[in-house]
Amino acid sequence: MKPSLSVTLPVLVRWVCLALAGLCAGGLPSARAMALEDAQARTVAPGAQGTEPVGRARILSVTGAVEQGLEVLRIGLSMPLVSAPAGLLTHAPARIAFDLDNVDPAFEHATVDIQQGNLRSVQLVPMGQHTRVLLNLRLATGYRTELQADALRIVLSPLPGTRVETVTPEAAGADAEVTWAGARPVEAIQALDVRRGADGSGRVIVALPSSEVGADIRASGGALTVEFPGTRLPERLQGERDVSGLGTPLRSVVAQQVGQRVRLRIEADGSWEYSAHQNDTQFVVEFVPRTASPDEPVARPRYSGQKLTLNFQNIDIRALLQVIADFSGFNVVTSDKVVGNVTLRLRDVPWDQALDILLQTKGLDQRRQGNVLWIAPRQEIVARERQESEARAAQEVLEPLRTRSFQLNYAKAADVAQQLGGAGAVGGSAGAVVAARILGPRGSAIAEARTNQLFVTDIATRLEAVQALIVKIDVPVRQVLIEARIVEASDTFSRSLGARLGGAGGRAPGGGSGLGLGGSYSATAAGAGGGSFVNLPSPGLGGQPAGVFAVSIFGESAARFLNLEISALEADGKGKVVSSPRVVTADKVKALIEQGTELPYQVSTSSGATSISFRKANLMLEVTPQITPEGNVILEVDVSKDSVGQDTQAGFAIDTKHVKTQVLVENGGTVVIGGIYTQEERETVTKIPFLGDLPGLGALFRAREMRSEKREMLVFITPKALTDSLLSTR
């Protein structure tokens, strides 16, 4: 056996003494316990460590505490540091790394188990001229460093939703450099940049106001959402950035202010992996395209255990399992058939991955129950599980049945009974297929509609499964108010100009020649018959007749006169129709609202008889909402606005306007889901050939009509997730 742990002679002597003392006490202490004991001995008596190099400090102690509601890690040193070290925060795994220059640890590869709040443990790793301090966290958060005369203090920022008491310089220590007292004010993000890496990766770089700012990261679908609580976003950085042209997996980056936090939504194409780290005030998210080989499994196991280094030659597998058990803190139970030796060399590998590699090499498998690991050959585990399954099946046949009633508050008892496969279930339905996994072969469920109760009969374990299912599904469903606004605007303009020219016999009043002015001159009134050889008057517009101006010219001696009649009309109209249907429905439940007219029409049958049917000409809104985890709303919308059109021989025609789509809308936001814009311009000229083309005088021999019509329709949709207070006020 050749472990990779290197020790000095005094340390080896101390370990031998500890081992002898442990044998006398009834057990052999682990290597980890001896290392921690050696660290405590070095902390109590630093002078016994031998001579130290001049100018190099030494870590004497690592302790964790909670001060004024804040988690504080104190690293005791033999001499003060020159400057505070810069830290590197990573999010997967959640860890903060510090490099202490010219500092030696108390012992090599030490792990101090803290298990306090967000801080799990601290690792001290010597790396040449400096020592790396790794803080293993449960959740990534911000931090700040404080220098004292004999220590380095690392104060972790509180997680979102944690109440923090005021921290004063007196509470932190007289020699501490404190820059944060109380709740941290809302500070502005300094910069936001997107860059392309040398390997084709995409990097989103955020300049934070301080290292105390934490980040909350969650991935959903093809996007990554990063939130920085307690920050604000300048207006110049807000909005969406299209970064698809950089040649990286990134497609767009949307930055927005949501309350007192800044939210970044990063969308990427294809298959990718991301890593996030924070170096002091610089936060970096890196997207790397992932290329999967054909032999790669669909889902690879992910390991989250602390990393360890193993270097053994021909070591007994039981002894190696004991080493892993001491490192991980799990209890290990091994089968009598676990035998043999193994040689391995692993460096910086998660302990759970190292355990899997070891088990796969020797044909073993594991089963975990709480903090106990049972390790045995695969055949033995499979045989035992098969026996347990057969025993449970036999026990279910013999176990007495019990009946339990469940009072449902929100779900319908009949629907739940059908899902469970009870008396209300239809044979061969999808609900009965799912229910076979919940109720046993002897189980049944009966729904009582009047009191909305469910009576289930089955064995005790099945009843517990039904209880767990009802707790999850019998919950109030969020409701959504959907309001649609259909705006129809029209702008029409019409102009017509016409003339009527004719002549007739007669005299002017008084017997002489003259000029008569008036409208619609009547030749009959002049006492003679007449006729018109140009009859192109202006047609009426909008049901109104055109205005007429007439001129009559009489000869002095001849019994004839000339009649000229000019008609003109101009019409200008503007109109707007606003329809606003709104409906409230539950999440993922289709809603329908409509208003309008049903038009009757006759339908002939094959026998020759006729019947009356109806066609709808109405306004309809059909929508199915779905509330996303981010609070937005996905809508499947079907909006139509039909109206009665022109009358035909077969009946009235129906003018239809219809929009059907699916959109993602922010809660309370408004989006235009569709629009139709039409413009019609028409000009009609009626004239007498040749005479109507004469310059100037041709206007008397032609009629002109011009029409211009513009119509526009827009459909707006506004969803709003309702709360109890909002719903009660409506």
mmCIF file with all atom_site columns, C-alpha atoms in Angstrom, residues 542-674:
data_model
loop_
_atom_site.group_PDB
_atom_site.id
_atom_site.type_symbol
_atom_site.label_atom_id
_atom_site.label_alt_id
_atom_site.label_comp_id
_atom_site.label_asym_id
_atom_site.label_entity_id
_atom_site.label_seq_id
_atom_site.pdbx_PDB_ins_code
_atom_site.Cartn_x
_atom_site.Cartn_y
_atom_site.Cartn_z
_atom_site.occupancy
_atom_site.B_iso_or_equiv
_atom_site.pdbx_formal_charge
_atom_site.auth_seq_id
_atom_site.auth_comp_id
_atom_site.auth_asym_id
_atom_site.auth_atom_id
_atom_site.pdbx_PDB_model_num
ATOM 1   C CA . GLY A 1 542 ? -73.601 57.963 -48.848 1.00 0.00 ? 542 GLY A CA 1
ATOM 2   C CA . GLY A 1 543 ? -77.284 58.192 -49.719 1.00 0.00 ? 543 GLY A CA 1
ATOM 3   C CA . GLN A 1 544 ? -77.098 61.956 -50.265 1.00 0.00 ? 544 GLN A CA 1
ATOM 4   C CA . PRO A 1 545 ? -77.831 63.609 -53.664 1.00 0.00 ? 545 PRO A CA 1
ATOM 5   C CA . ALA A 1 546 ? -75.189 65.758 -55.330 1.00 0.00 ? 546 ALA A CA 1
ATOM 6   C CA . GLY A 1 547 ? -75.378 69.533 -55.327 1.00 0.00 ? 547 GLY A CA 1
ATOM 7   C CA . VAL A 1 548 ? -76.518 71.079 -58.625 1.00 0.00 ? 548 VAL A CA 1
ATOM 8   C CA . PHE A 1 549 ? -75.702 74.413 -60.275 1.00 0.00 ? 549 PHE A CA 1
ATOM 9   C CA . ALA A 1 550 ? -77.553 75.220 -63.569 1.00 0.00 ? 550 ALA A CA 1
ATOM 10  C CA . VAL A 1 551 ? -77.120 77.994 -66.172 1.00 0.00 ? 551 VAL A CA 1
ATOM 11  C CA . SER A 1 552 ? -79.649 78.752 -68.959 1.00 0.00 ? 552 SER A CA 1
ATOM 12  C CA . ILE A 1 553 ? -78.898 81.056 -71.948 1.00 0.00 ? 553 ILE A CA 1
ATOM 13  C CA . PHE A 1 554 ? -81.764 82.486 -74.120 1.00 0.00 ? 554 PHE A CA 1
ATOM 14  C CA . GLY A 1 555 ? -81.475 83.846 -77.604 1.00 0.00 ? 555 GLY A CA 1
ATOM 15  C CA . GLU A 1 556 ? -82.732 87.426 -78.390 1.00 0.00 ? 556 GLU A CA 1
ATOM 16  C CA . SER A 1 557 ? -84.952 86.603 -81.338 1.00 0.00 ? 557 SER A CA 1
ATOM 17  C CA . ALA A 1 558 ? -84.605 82.848 -81.789 1.00 0.00 ? 558 ALA A CA 1
ATOM 18  C CA . ALA A 1 559 ? -86.958 80.705 -79.807 1.00 0.00 ? 559 ALA A CA 1
ATOM 19  C CA . ARG A 1 560 ? -84.155 78.554 -78.424 1.00 0.00 ? 560 ARG A CA 1
ATOM 20  C CA . PHE A 1 561 ? -82.003 78.437 -75.279 1.00 0.00 ? 561 PHE A CA 1
ATOM 21  C CA . LEU A 1 562 ? -78.940 76.490 -73.871 1.00 0.00 ? 562 LEU A CA 1
ATOM 22  C CA . ASN A 1 563 ? -79.142 74.704 -70.448 1.00 0.00 ? 563 ASN A CA 1
ATOM 23  C CA . LEU A 1 564 ? -75.920 73.762 -68.494 1.00 0.00 ? 564 LEU A CA 1
ATOM 24  C CA . GLU A 1 565 ? -76.180 71.849 -65.197 1.00 0.00 ? 565 GLU A CA 1
ATOM 25  C CA . ILE A 1 566 ? -73.082 71.034 -63.073 1.00 0.00 ? 566 ILE A CA 1
ATOM 26  C CA . SER A 1 567 ? -73.376 68.605 -60.142 1.00 0.00 ? 567 SER A CA 1
ATOM 27  C CA . ALA A 1 568 ? -70.636 67.880 -57.542 1.00 0.00 ? 568 ALA A CA 1
ATOM 28  C CA . LEU A 1 569 ? -70.335 66.142 -54.170 1.00 0.00 ? 569 LEU A CA 1
ATOM 29  C CA . GLU A 1 570 ? -67.469 65.419 -51.727 1.00 0.00 ? 570 GLU A CA 1
ATOM 30  C CA . ALA A 1 571 ? -67.636 63.089 -48.682 1.00 0.00 ? 571 ALA A CA 1
ATOM 31  C CA . ASP A 1 572 ? -65.006 62.518 -45.926 1.00 0.00 ? 572 ASP A CA 1
ATOM 32  C CA . GLY A 1 573 ? -65.560 59.950 -43.185 1.00 0.00 ? 573 GLY A CA 1
ATOM 33  C CA . LYS A 1 574 ? -63.568 58.555 -40.229 1.00 0.00 ? 574 LYS A CA 1
ATOM 34  C CA . GLY A 1 575 ? -64.657 55.728 -37.986 1.00 0.00 ? 575 GLY A CA 1
ATOM 35  C CA . LYS A 1 576 ? -63.336 53.497 -35.201 1.00 0.00 ? 576 LYS A CA 1
ATOM 36  C CA . VAL A 1 577 ? -64.835 50.365 -33.688 1.00 0.00 ? 577 VAL A CA 1
ATOM 37  C CA . VAL A 1 578 ? -63.348 48.975 -30.472 1.00 0.00 ? 578 VAL A CA 1
ATOM 38  C CA . SER A 1 579 ? -64.354 45.512 -29.220 1.00 0.00 ? 579 SER A CA 1
ATOM 39  C CA . SER A 1 580 ? -62.993 44.394 -25.859 1.00 0.00 ? 580 SER A CA 1
ATOM 40  C CA . PRO A 1 581 ? -63.946 40.882 -24.755 1.00 0.00 ? 581 PRO A CA 1
ATOM 41  C CA . ARG A 1 582 ? -62.443 39.687 -21.480 1.00 0.00 ? 582 ARG A CA 1
ATOM 42  C CA . VAL A 1 583 ? -62.656 36.395 -19.616 1.00 0.00 ? 583 VAL A CA 1
ATOM 43  C CA . VAL A 1 584 ? -61.263 34.834 -16.416 1.00 0.00 ? 584 VAL A CA 1
ATOM 44  C CA . THR A 1 585 ? -60.162 31.200 -16.415 1.00 0.00 ? 585 THR A CA 1
ATOM 45  C CA . ALA A 1 586 ? -57.993 28.809 -14.442 1.00 0.00 ? 586 ALA A CA 1
ATOM 46  C CA . ASP A 1 587 ? -54.452 27.908 -15.382 1.00 0.00 ? 587 ASP A CA 1
ATOM 47  C CA . LYS A 1 588 ? -54.341 25.468 -18.346 1.00 0.00 ? 588 LYS A CA 1
ATOM 48  C CA . VAL A 1 589 ? -58.172 25.554 -18.725 1.00 0.00 ? 589 VAL A CA 1
ATOM 49  C CA . LYS A 1 590 ? -59.727 26.675 -22.015 1.00 0.00 ? 590 LYS A CA 1
ATOM 50  C CA . ALA A 1 591 ? -62.150 29.606 -21.842 1.00 0.00 ? 591 ALA A CA 1
ATOM 51  C CA . LEU A 1 592 ? -64.642 30.842 -24.443 1.00 0.00 ? 592 LEU A CA 1
ATOM 52  C CA . ILE A 1 593 ? -66.669 34.038 -24.638 1.00 0.00 ? 593 ILE A CA 1
ATOM 53  C CA . GLU A 1 594 ? -68.714 35.208 -27.621 1.00 0.00 ? 594 GLU A CA 1
ATOM 54  C CA . GLN A 1 595 ? -71.367 37.731 -28.581 1.00 0.00 ? 595 GLN A CA 1
ATOM 55  C CA . GLY A 1 596 ? -73.183 38.289 -31.875 1.00 0.00 ? 596 GLY A CA 1
ATOM 56  C CA . THR A 1 597 ? -76.006 37.216 -34.178 1.00 0.00 ? 597 THR A CA 1
ATOM 57  C CA . GLU A 1 598 ? -77.106 33.884 -35.596 1.00 0.00 ? 598 GLU A CA 1
ATOM 58  C CA . LEU A 1 599 ? -78.438 34.096 -39.157 1.00 0.00 ? 599 LEU A CA 1
ATOM 59  C CA . PRO A 1 600 ? -81.096 31.550 -40.238 1.00 0.00 ? 600 PRO A CA 1
ATOM 60  C CA . TYR A 1 601 ? -80.938 29.774 -43.589 1.00 0.00 ? 601 TYR A CA 1
ATOM 61  C CA . GLN A 1 602 ? -82.761 26.854 -45.173 1.00 0.00 ? 602 GLN A CA 1
ATOM 62  C CA . VAL A 1 603 ? -81.167 23.468 -45.649 1.00 0.00 ? 603 VAL A CA 1
ATOM 63  C CA . SER A 1 604 ? -82.597 20.827 -47.951 1.00 0.00 ? 604 SER A CA 1
ATOM 64  C CA . THR A 1 605 ? -82.464 17.174 -47.053 1.00 0.00 ? 605 THR A CA 1
ATOM 65  C CA . SER A 1 606 ? -82.228 14.173 -49.381 1.00 0.00 ? 606 SER A CA 1
ATOM 66  C CA . SER A 1 607 ? -85.976 13.576 -49.040 1.00 0.00 ? 607 SER A CA 1
ATOM 67  C CA . GLY A 1 608 ? -86.779 17.040 -50.305 1.00 0.00 ? 608 GLY A CA 1
ATOM 68  C CA . ALA A 1 609 ? -87.808 18.501 -46.967 1.00 0.00 ? 609 ALA A CA 1
ATOM 69  C CA . THR A 1 610 ? -86.261 21.705 -45.709 1.00 0.00 ? 610 THR A CA 1
ATOM 70  C CA . SER A 1 611 ? -85.077 22.712 -42.258 1.00 0.00 ? 611 SER A CA 1
ATOM 71  C CA . ILE A 1 612 ? -83.740 25.875 -40.678 1.00 0.00 ? 612 ILE A CA 1
ATOM 72  C CA . SER A 1 613 ? -80.111 26.100 -39.623 1.00 0.00 ? 613 SER A CA 1
ATOM 73  C CA . PHE A 1 614 ? -78.140 29.003 -38.207 1.00 0.00 ? 614 PHE A CA 1
ATOM 74  C CA . ARG A 1 615 ? -74.785 30.555 -38.926 1.00 0.00 ? 615 ARG A CA 1
ATOM 75  C CA . LYS A 1 616 ? -72.984 32.694 -36.384 1.00 0.00 ? 616 LYS A CA 1
ATOM 76  C CA . ALA A 1 617 ? -71.806 36.207 -37.065 1.00 0.00 ? 617 ALA A CA 1
ATOM 77  C CA . ASN A 1 618 ? -70.307 37.109 -33.725 1.00 0.00 ? 618 ASN A CA 1
ATOM 78  C CA . LEU A 1 619 ? -67.288 38.251 -31.706 1.00 0.00 ? 619 LEU A CA 1
ATOM 79  C CA . MET A 1 620 ? -65.470 35.303 -30.078 1.00 0.00 ? 620 MET A CA 1
ATOM 80  C CA . LEU A 1 621 ? -62.466 34.935 -27.781 1.00 0.00 ? 621 LEU A CA 1
ATOM 81  C CA . GLU A 1 622 ? -61.159 31.428 -27.086 1.00 0.00 ? 622 GLU A CA 1
ATOM 82  C CA . VAL A 1 623 ? -57.977 31.187 -25.011 1.00 0.00 ? 623 VAL A CA 1
ATOM 83  C CA . THR A 1 624 ? -55.999 28.649 -22.970 1.00 0.00 ? 624 THR A CA 1
ATOM 84  C CA . PRO A 1 625 ? -53.448 30.190 -20.560 1.00 0.00 ? 625 PRO A CA 1
ATOM 85  C CA . GLN A 1 626 ? -50.406 28.557 -18.985 1.00 0.00 ? 626 GLN A CA 1
ATOM 86  C CA . ILE A 1 627 ? -48.442 30.295 -16.216 1.00 0.00 ? 627 ILE A CA 1
ATOM 87  C CA . THR A 1 628 ? -44.690 29.666 -16.465 1.00 0.00 ? 628 THR A CA 1
ATOM 88  C CA . PRO A 1 629 ? -42.372 29.298 -13.433 1.00 0.00 ? 629 PRO A CA 1
ATOM 89  C CA . GLU A 1 630 ? -40.960 32.776 -14.175 1.00 0.00 ? 630 GLU A CA 1
ATOM 90  C CA . GLY A 1 631 ? -44.432 34.317 -13.826 1.00 0.00 ? 631 GLY A CA 1
ATOM 91  C CA . ASN A 1 632 ? -45.055 34.869 -17.549 1.00 0.00 ? 632 ASN A CA 1
ATOM 92  C CA . VAL A 1 633 ? -48.114 33.546 -19.372 1.00 0.00 ? 633 VAL A CA 1
ATOM 93  C CA . ILE A 1 634 ? -48.227 31.342 -22.479 1.00 0.00 ? 634 ILE A CA 1
ATOM 94  C CA . LEU A 1 635 ? -51.471 31.895 -24.396 1.00 0.00 ? 635 LEU A CA 1
ATOM 95  C CA . GLU A 1 636 ? -53.129 29.788 -27.075 1.00 0.00 ? 636 GLU A CA 1
ATOM 96  C CA . VAL A 1 637 ? -55.449 32.423 -28.529 1.00 0.00 ? 637 VAL A CA 1
ATOM 97  C CA . ASP A 1 638 ? -58.262 32.161 -31.066 1.00 0.00 ? 638 ASP A CA 1
ATOM 98  C CA . VAL A 1 639 ? -59.954 35.518 -31.764 1.00 0.00 ? 639 VAL A CA 1
ATOM 99  C CA . SER A 1 640 ? -62.568 36.076 -34.459 1.00 0.00 ? 640 SER A CA 1
ATOM 100 C CA . LYS A 1 641 ? -64.881 38.969 -35.330 1.00 0.00 ? 641 LYS A CA 1
ATOM 101 C CA . ASP A 1 642 ? -67.567 38.142 -37.863 1.00 0.00 ? 642 ASP A CA 1
ATOM 102 C CA . SER A 1 643 ? -70.220 40.539 -39.103 1.00 0.00 ? 643 SER A CA 1
ATOM 103 C CA . VAL A 1 644 ? -73.217 40.397 -41.441 1.00 0.00 ? 644 VAL A CA 1
ATOM 104 C CA . GLY A 1 645 ? -72.161 41.161 -45.003 1.00 0.00 ? 645 GLY A CA 1
ATOM 105 C CA . GLN A 1 646 ? -74.088 41.748 -48.207 1.00 0.00 ? 646 GLN A CA 1
ATOM 106 C CA . ASP A 1 647 ? -77.340 40.022 -49.023 1.00 0.00 ? 647 ASP A CA 1
ATOM 107 C CA . THR A 1 648 ? -77.110 37.330 -51.703 1.00 0.00 ? 648 THR A CA 1
ATOM 108 C CA . GLN A 1 649 ? -79.633 34.987 -53.286 1.00 0.00 ? 649 GLN A CA 1
ATOM 109 C CA . ALA A 1 650 ? -78.444 32.221 -50.964 1.00 0.00 ? 650 ALA A CA 1
ATOM 110 C CA . GLY A 1 651 ? -78.653 34.443 -47.889 1.00 0.00 ? 651 GLY A CA 1
ATOM 111 C CA . PHE A 1 652 ? -76.506 36.911 -46.082 1.00 0.00 ? 652 PHE A CA 1
ATOM 112 C CA . ALA A 1 653 ? -72.740 36.737 -46.522 1.00 0.00 ? 653 ALA A CA 1
ATOM 113 C CA . ILE A 1 654 ? -70.479 36.861 -43.438 1.00 0.00 ? 654 ILE A CA 1
ATOM 114 C CA . ASP A 1 655 ? -67.429 39.120 -43.248 1.00 0.00 ? 655 ASP A CA 1
ATOM 115 C CA . THR A 1 656 ? -64.769 37.280 -41.252 1.00 0.00 ? 656 THR A CA 1
ATOM 116 C CA . LYS A 1 657 ? -61.712 38.486 -39.333 1.00 0.00 ? 657 LYS A CA 1
ATOM 117 C CA . HIS A 1 658 ? -59.838 35.676 -37.581 1.00 0.00 ? 658 HIS A CA 1
ATOM 118 C CA . VAL A 1 659 ? -56.541 35.351 -35.638 1.00 0.00 ? 659 VAL A CA 1
ATOM 119 C CA . LYS A 1 660 ? -55.222 32.123 -34.110 1.00 0.00 ? 660 LYS A CA 1
ATOM 120 C CA . THR A 1 661 ? -51.750 31.914 -32.561 1.00 0.00 ? 661 THR A CA 1
ATOM 121 C CA . GLN A 1 662 ? -49.636 31.053 -29.497 1.00 0.00 ? 662 GLN A CA 1
ATOM 122 C CA . VAL A 1 663 ? -47.639 33.747 -27.708 1.00 0.00 ? 663 VAL A CA 1
ATOM 123 C CA . LEU A 1 664 ? -45.563 34.209 -24.547 1.00 0.00 ? 664 LEU A CA 1
ATOM 124 C CA . VAL A 1 665 ? -46.528 37.410 -22.721 1.00 0.00 ? 665 VAL A CA 1
ATOM 125 C CA . GLU A 1 666 ? -45.194 38.967 -19.543 1.00 0.00 ? 666 GLU A CA 1
ATOM 126 C CA . ASN A 1 667 ? -47.679 39.021 -16.686 1.00 0.00 ? 667 ASN A CA 1
ATOM 127 C CA . GLY A 1 668 ? -49.691 42.230 -17.060 1.00 0.00 ? 668 GLY A CA 1
ATOM 128 C CA . GLY A 1 669 ? -48.071 43.096 -20.391 1.00 0.00 ? 669 GLY A CA 1
ATOM 129 C CA . THR A 1 670 ? -49.779 43.785 -23.697 1.00 0.00 ? 670 THR A CA 1
ATOM 130 C CA . VAL A 1 671 ? -48.801 42.363 -27.062 1.00 0.00 ? 671 VAL A CA 1
ATOM 131 C CA . VAL A 1 672 ? -50.175 42.838 -30.587 1.00 0.00 ? 672 VAL A CA 1
ATOM 132 C CA . ILE A 1 673 ? -50.936 39.349 -31.869 1.00 0.00 ? 673 ILE A CA 1
ATOM 133 C CA . GLY A 1 674 ? -52.179 40.356 -35.325 1.00 0.00 ? 674 GLY A CA 1
#
